[in-house]
Amino acid sequence: MDPRYSRAASIWHLLDIIFICISISFMILETDPSVGQYFVYGSTDHDPFMVGNISINNIIFGLNSLVIMFFTADIMVRFLTWPSFVTFWKNIFNILDILSIVPFYISVIAHTMHPEEGEEGGVHSEEGVKQKYFILKMCRIFRIVRVFKFVKHSKDLIVIVKVLLSSRKELGLLVILLGISTITFGSIMFYIEHETNEVMFDSIMSGCWWALVTITTLGYGDIHPKTVGGKIVGPFS
């Protein structure tokens, strides 16, 4: 929706930005040990703040639900008014928007299927806990795509994305060259270092790991050459 189309479009555009900011703020705050406990839906064990009979946990959950409902409505409106069903799914921003809300619904379903307290003994099985933890962990990872929702509101960022997409062949060539260099220097370093530095360079894979972090200038320092030959080859990688 073009915010210049009408006043309603401008208001919708502004609300979208506000809700994106709220959503990202929630995603960040829930990982903070001091306030993260308030983002656990249904938990009141660490909740000294109550608004009437409603815990702050449920208020935050309600606000988060409102944000997701807005995002869902936005996607549904775009889906129903999009010129073509096929082109809708070809638009990367539509895919990102869908991926940003799916984790919420999955986490709600997981919470419903594996509540904190069960009927038998008051606690659900250990297997259920592991399944729920895995599902919630994956959902939290996928929520990172919400950050990319800002891109569609900036023409400059859209231009950058289009430039990257148009240069995908050149970027692919760069990745291939990186792979060739990694294997080449990793293999050389393995054969030079293996006999005297067997702990660090125990295989060509270890040598490739060293070459990758060296070529990309990460330099973790977990693996490094100790022989004179290895130190000579190192700078050329």
PDB file of N, CA, C and O in Angstrom, residues 42-75:
ATOM      1  N   GLY A  42       0.970 -16.770  30.632  1.00  0.00           N
ATOM      2  CA  GLY A  42       0.316 -17.595  31.631  1.00  0.00           C
ATOM      3  C   GLY A  42       1.089 -17.777  32.910  1.00  0.00           C
ATOM      4  O   GLY A  42       0.586 -18.351  33.873  1.00  0.00           O
ATOM      5  N   SER A  43       2.333 -17.284  32.961  1.00  0.00           N
ATOM      6  CA  SER A  43       3.156 -17.448  34.152  1.00  0.00           C
ATOM      7  C   SER A  43       3.034 -16.234  35.050  1.00  0.00           C
ATOM      8  O   SER A  43       3.188 -15.106  34.611  1.00  0.00           O
ATOM      9  N   THR A  44       2.744 -16.465  36.327  1.00  0.00           N
ATOM     10  CA  THR A  44       2.613 -15.376  37.299  1.00  0.00           C
ATOM     11  C   THR A  44       3.526 -15.586  38.497  1.00  0.00           C
ATOM     12  O   THR A  44       3.412 -14.899  39.500  1.00  0.00           O
ATOM     13  N   ASP A  45       4.451 -16.539  38.376  1.00  0.00           N
ATOM     14  CA  ASP A  45       5.327 -16.860  39.504  1.00  0.00           C
ATOM     15  C   ASP A  45       6.234 -15.699  39.876  1.00  0.00           C
ATOM     16  O   ASP A  45       6.564 -15.498  41.040  1.00  0.00           O
ATOM     17  N   HIS A  46       6.664 -14.920  38.867  1.00  0.00           N
ATOM     18  CA  HIS A  46       7.587 -13.818  39.123  1.00  0.00           C
ATOM     19  C   HIS A  46       6.932 -12.480  38.763  1.00  0.00           C
ATOM     20  O   HIS A  46       7.602 -11.573  38.308  1.00  0.00           O
ATOM     21  N   ASP A  47       5.640 -12.386  38.954  1.00  0.00           N
ATOM     22  CA  ASP A  47       4.907 -11.207  38.520  1.00  0.00           C
ATOM     23  C   ASP A  47       4.362 -10.430  39.718  1.00  0.00           C
ATOM     24  O   ASP A  47       3.278 -10.722  40.207  1.00  0.00           O
ATOM     25  N   PRO A  48       5.097  -9.426  40.204  1.00  0.00           N
ATOM     26  CA  PRO A  48       4.599  -8.631  41.316  1.00  0.00           C
ATOM     27  C   PRO A  48       3.632  -7.544  40.883  1.00  0.00           C
ATOM     28  O   PRO A  48       3.015  -6.891  41.707  1.00  0.00           O
ATOM     29  N   PHE A  49       3.501  -7.364  39.553  1.00  0.00           N
ATOM     30  CA  PHE A  49       2.650  -6.300  39.039  1.00  0.00           C
ATOM     31  C   PHE A  49       1.348  -6.874  38.524  1.00  0.00           C
ATOM     32  O   PHE A  49       1.341  -7.764  37.681  1.00  0.00           O
ATOM     33  N   MET A  50       0.240  -6.345  39.027  1.00  0.00           N
ATOM     34  CA  MET A  50      -1.071  -6.794  38.592  1.00  0.00           C
ATOM     35  C   MET A  50      -1.919  -5.583  38.254  1.00  0.00           C
ATOM     36  O   MET A  50      -1.882  -4.557  38.947  1.00  0.00           O
ATOM     37  N   VAL A  51      -2.664  -5.671  37.169  1.00  0.00           N
ATOM     38  CA  VAL A  51      -3.613  -4.629  36.793  1.00  0.00           C
ATOM     39  C   VAL A  51      -4.995  -5.225  36.990  1.00  0.00           C
ATOM     40  O   VAL A  51      -5.507  -5.954  36.153  1.00  0.00           O
ATOM     41  N   GLY A  52      -5.593  -4.922  38.127  1.00  0.00           N
ATOM     42  CA  GLY A  52      -6.825  -5.588  38.501  1.00  0.00           C
ATOM     43  C   GLY A  52      -6.515  -7.045  38.807  1.00  0.00           C
ATOM     44  O   GLY A  52      -5.692  -7.351  39.651  1.00  0.00           O
ATOM     45  N   ASN A  53      -7.175  -7.946  38.105  1.00  0.00           N
ATOM     46  CA  ASN A  53      -6.908  -9.369  38.258  1.00  0.00           C
ATOM     47  C   ASN A  53      -6.089  -9.933  37.099  1.00  0.00           C
ATOM     48  O   ASN A  53      -5.974 -11.146  36.939  1.00  0.00           O
ATOM     49  N   ILE A  54      -5.547  -9.051  36.277  1.00  0.00           N
ATOM     50  CA  ILE A  54      -4.794  -9.467  35.093  1.00  0.00           C
ATOM     51  C   ILE A  54      -3.305  -9.263  35.337  1.00  0.00           C
ATOM     52  O   ILE A  54      -2.886  -8.188  35.764  1.00  0.00           O
ATOM     53  N   SER A  55      -2.522 -10.286  35.079  1.00  0.00           N
ATOM     54  CA  SER A  55      -1.074 -10.185  35.270  1.00  0.00           C
ATOM     55  C   SER A  55      -0.438  -9.441  34.109  1.00  0.00           C
ATOM     56  O   SER A  55      -0.994  -9.361  33.008  1.00  0.00           O
ATOM     57  N   ILE A  56       0.728  -8.888  34.369  1.00  0.00           N
ATOM     58  CA  ILE A  56       1.457  -8.170  33.329  1.00  0.00           C
ATOM     59  C   ILE A  56       1.834  -9.107  32.192  1.00  0.00           C
ATOM     60  O   ILE A  56       1.927  -8.700  31.032  1.00  0.00           O
ATOM     61  N   ASN A  57       2.027 -10.405  32.510  1.00  0.00           N
ATOM     62  CA  ASN A  57       2.341 -11.387  31.462  1.00  0.00           C
ATOM     63  C   ASN A  57       1.226 -11.460  30.433  1.00  0.00           C
ATOM     64  O   ASN A  57       1.472 -11.464  29.224  1.00  0.00           O
ATOM     65  N   ASN A  58      -0.007 -11.520  30.928  1.00  0.00           N
ATOM     66  CA  ASN A  58      -1.147 -11.626  30.018  1.00  0.00           C
ATOM     67  C   ASN A  58      -1.385 -10.327  29.251  1.00  0.00           C
ATOM     68  O   ASN A  58      -1.859 -10.358  28.117  1.00  0.00           O
ATOM     69  N   ILE A  59      -1.059  -9.198  29.873  1.00  0.00           N
ATOM     70  CA  ILE A  59      -1.203  -7.907  29.173  1.00  0.00           C
ATOM     71  C   ILE A  59      -0.216  -7.835  28.011  1.00  0.00           C
ATOM     72  O   ILE A  59      -0.574  -7.426  26.897  1.00  0.00           O
ATOM     73  N   ILE A  60       1.022  -8.246  28.258  1.00  0.00           N
ATOM     74  CA  ILE A  60       2.037  -8.237  27.202  1.00  0.00           C
ATOM     75  C   ILE A  60       1.657  -9.215  26.103  1.00  0.00           C
ATOM     76  O   ILE A  60       1.804  -8.925  24.904  1.00  0.00           O
ATOM     77  N   PHE A  61       1.133 -10.392  26.520  1.00  0.00           N
ATOM     78  CA  PHE A  61       0.691 -11.368  25.518  1.00  0.00           C
ATOM     79  C   PHE A  61      -0.443 -10.797  24.677  1.00  0.00           C
ATOM     80  O   PHE A  61      -0.489 -10.985  23.457  1.00  0.00           O
ATOM     81  N   GLY A  62      -1.369 -10.091  25.318  1.00  0.00           N
ATOM     82  CA  GLY A  62      -2.475  -9.483  24.583  1.00  0.00           C
ATOM     83  C   GLY A  62      -1.993  -8.432  23.599  1.00  0.00           C
ATOM     84  O   GLY A  62      -2.484  -8.350  22.467  1.00  0.00           O
ATOM     85  N   LEU A  63      -1.009  -7.625  24.021  1.00  0.00           N
ATOM     86  CA  LEU A  63      -0.462  -6.598  23.133  1.00  0.00           C
ATOM     87  C   LEU A  63       0.274  -7.247  21.962  1.00  0.00           C
ATOM     88  O   LEU A  63       0.143  -6.803  20.810  1.00  0.00           O
ATOM     89  N   ASN A  64       1.015  -8.297  22.266  1.00  0.00           N
ATOM     90  CA  ASN A  64       1.716  -9.017  21.204  1.00  0.00           C
ATOM     91  C   ASN A  64       0.731  -9.652  20.232  1.00  0.00           C
ATOM     92  O   ASN A  64       0.947  -9.664  19.014  1.00  0.00           O
ATOM     93  N   SER A  65      -0.380 -10.161  20.772  1.00  0.00           N
ATOM     94  CA  SER A  65      -1.419 -10.747  19.917  1.00  0.00           C
ATOM     95  C   SER A  65      -2.033  -9.690  19.010  1.00  0.00           C
ATOM     96  O   SER A  65      -2.319  -9.951  17.835  1.00  0.00           O
ATOM     97  N   LEU A  66      -2.227  -8.472  19.544  1.00  0.00           N
ATOM     98  CA  LEU A  66      -2.770  -7.382  18.740  1.00  0.00           C
ATOM     99  C   LEU A  66      -1.838  -7.041  17.585  1.00  0.00           C
ATOM    100  O   LEU A  66      -2.285  -6.811  16.455  1.00  0.00           O
ATOM    101  N   VAL A  67      -0.542  -7.024  17.873  1.00  0.00           N
ATOM    102  CA  VAL A  67       0.448  -6.742  16.829  1.00  0.00           C
ATOM    103  C   VAL A  67       0.384  -7.804  15.731  1.00  0.00           C
ATOM    104  O   VAL A  67       0.365  -7.488  14.538  1.00  0.00           O
ATOM    105  N   ILE A  68       0.332  -9.072  16.139  1.00  0.00           N
ATOM    106  CA  ILE A  68       0.285 -10.166  15.161  1.00  0.00           C
ATOM    107  C   ILE A  68      -1.014 -10.134  14.365  1.00  0.00           C
ATOM    108  O   ILE A  68      -1.027 -10.414  13.157  1.00  0.00           O
ATOM    109  N   MET A  69      -2.123  -9.777  15.022  1.00  0.00           N
ATOM    110  CA  MET A  69      -3.398  -9.676  14.316  1.00  0.00           C
ATOM    111  C   MET A  69      -3.338  -8.590  13.247  1.00  0.00           C
ATOM    112  O   MET A  69      -3.880  -8.755  12.150  1.00  0.00           O
ATOM    113  N   PHE A  70      -2.659  -7.489  13.558  1.00  0.00           N
ATOM    114  CA  PHE A  70      -2.504  -6.416  12.573  1.00  0.00           C
ATOM    115  C   PHE A  70      -1.678  -6.901  11.386  1.00  0.00           C
ATOM    116  O   PHE A  70      -2.028  -6.671  10.227  1.00  0.00           O
ATOM    117  N   PHE A  71      -0.566  -7.587  11.680  1.00  0.00           N
ATOM    118  CA  PHE A  71       0.270  -8.118  10.606  1.00  0.00           C
ATOM    119  C   PHE A  71      -0.505  -9.125   9.761  1.00  0.00           C
ATOM    120  O   PHE A  71      -0.376  -9.153   8.527  1.00  0.00           O
ATOM    121  N   THR A  72      -1.313  -9.965  10.430  1.00  0.00           N
ATOM    122  CA  THR A  72      -2.105 -10.956   9.713  1.00  0.00           C
ATOM    123  C   THR A  72      -3.128 -10.288   8.803  1.00  0.00           C
ATOM    124  O   THR A  72      -3.311 -10.689   7.642  1.00  0.00           O
ATOM    125  N   ALA A  73      -3.798  -9.260   9.329  1.00  0.00           N
ATOM    126  CA  ALA A  73      -4.775  -8.516   8.523  1.00  0.00           C
ATOM    127  C   ALA A  73      -4.102  -7.857   7.330  1.00  0.00           C
ATOM    128  O   ALA A  73      -4.649  -7.849   6.219  1.00  0.00           O
ATOM    129  N   ASP A  74      -2.916  -7.314   7.548  1.00  0.00           N
ATOM    130  CA  ASP A  74      -2.177  -6.663   6.468  1.00  0.00           C
ATOM    131  C   ASP A  74      -1.850  -7.659   5.362  1.00  0.00           C
ATOM    132  O   ASP A  74      -2.007  -7.367   4.169  1.00  0.00           O
ATOM    133  N   ILE A  75      -1.417  -8.856   5.749  1.00  0.00           N
ATOM    134  CA  ILE A  75      -1.093  -9.884   4.753  1.00  0.00           C
ATOM    135  C   ILE A  75      -2.344 -10.355   4.022  1.00  0.00           C
ATOM    136  O   ILE A  75      -2.335 -10.541   2.797  1.00  0.00           O
TER     137      ILE A  75
END
